[in-house]
Amino acid sequence: MDANRLLPRAIGALIFLLITALLLNHTSLLQPNFARIKDPSDRSNPIDSIKSNLQSIKLLFRRHDYACNLTSPSTKGRFVQSHLLARNRPLDYGTAICDGRRNWKMITDAFAGRYPPGREFTFEDVDNGWNYNENPQFLEKRWQAPLRYISNQLNDVPDNTVPDPEDTHYVEMMQDKEFVNDQEKMTPPTGGKYQSLIIPTHATLYAQYVNSPRSKLLSSRTPPPLDSLPHLLPPLHRLSDAYWFTWIQYESDRPERLRFIAQDTITNFNTRAIIDLILQARKGVRPNTMFPWPGARFEIGLGGREGGAMDGDAEGLALLGTPNSANVVWMLVDRARVLGKRRLRVHVFVELGEDNMPVRCMLWDMIPV
């Protein structure tokens, strides 16, 4: 056979052998950044099969020395998590911690009065693009135990109680109408949707279903350029603003009572991946395995010391850096003058959902200090 034909084949075979050797070297997948996290439901995820290295993962998650730039990246003056600046870029554990630290620094800066208060929206603003409906509704059974815990944390609620259905207000907001954008132009609907339960008796906002206008646009087949995105969104589009608007409809006299934000059936890929990694490292819980309430608990800002971006659990900061934390972060930043200084405690647990499938849940406790 001609030597000119043999040489490319030999080089190709050598490259194949090198790639195979790298794939078989599982230890390379345990580097601190977890550079690429696969879908937790993927049974081929190597982290699921490396039982002998579980202690190494545990040691990794105790690390708290990631070099983070605490200057918040922003788009049009608004904070966004760094991994969201690049589309389709998965969130790794180190980046999550850094995003969580930036978020906590921004929260403590807001407590110190370094940010202006958030805008107060009215029904006129909601009517600009949204359909707003509310009805009584009872919570999922898996939230009975967390609600009893919540009642034990509040001085004005009897211990070990759950709310009556008439005290639980289901709110659905559909962004299915044209709206006037920031350039005074009529703009097509985004299809965004927020479903939540407001539980004034238990000082709780319960996120039932979230698909924000921003996420809806960016997940479309032809996502718009990031610089044009602000002009395609209605004035009221952030989840934290929608939550605050619905909360004050029921607690206008005591808005500062808001303390808990419950997140049910978390589907965001990055948040699920970080939750699964943390639960496996700290509790030995494999992905898609039940880990019921009270699950795992982590603290952020222990003692409420101002500027404590390094204060608290690394795992808690990583969770604060996930996409599902954004509504908690902005709630505390925009409403700092109403809510006052808080520290954070987050419970992470996995319960049985519909079709006997596991659902990941988080309960954020915004503890006054």
XYZ file of N, CA, C and O in Angstrom, residues 6 45 79 142 165 169 259 320 322 345 369:
44
model
N -0.925 5.398 3.928
C -0.805 4.790 5.248
C -0.624 5.841 6.349
O -1.134 5.686 7.453
N -23.502 9.412 33.035
C -22.732 10.411 33.761
C -21.670 9.716 34.612
O -21.998 8.917 35.480
N -27.836 43.168 36.361
C -26.977 42.013 36.651
C -27.498 40.768 35.945
O -28.690 40.509 35.915
N -46.478 17.249 49.061
C -45.061 17.224 49.446
C -44.632 18.482 50.194
O -43.544 18.511 50.775
N -57.134 26.156 52.426
C -57.181 26.467 50.996
C -57.627 27.900 50.708
O -57.102 28.529 49.780
N -53.630 31.636 47.748
C -54.120 32.327 46.553
C -53.272 31.958 45.338
O -52.081 32.270 45.283
N -41.031 36.233 54.010
C -39.834 35.578 54.520
C -39.407 34.367 53.703
O -38.209 34.124 53.558
N -26.923 29.796 45.470
C -27.276 31.197 45.250
C -26.791 31.673 43.886
O -27.240 32.703 43.395
N -27.147 29.790 41.107
C -27.896 29.094 40.058
C -28.973 30.002 39.479
O -29.381 30.980 40.107
N -31.029 30.940 54.468
C -30.935 29.498 54.711
C -31.713 28.815 53.590
O -32.848 29.203 53.291
N -32.267 39.850 60.418
C -31.145 39.963 61.359
C -31.116 41.361 61.961
O -31.720 42.287 61.448
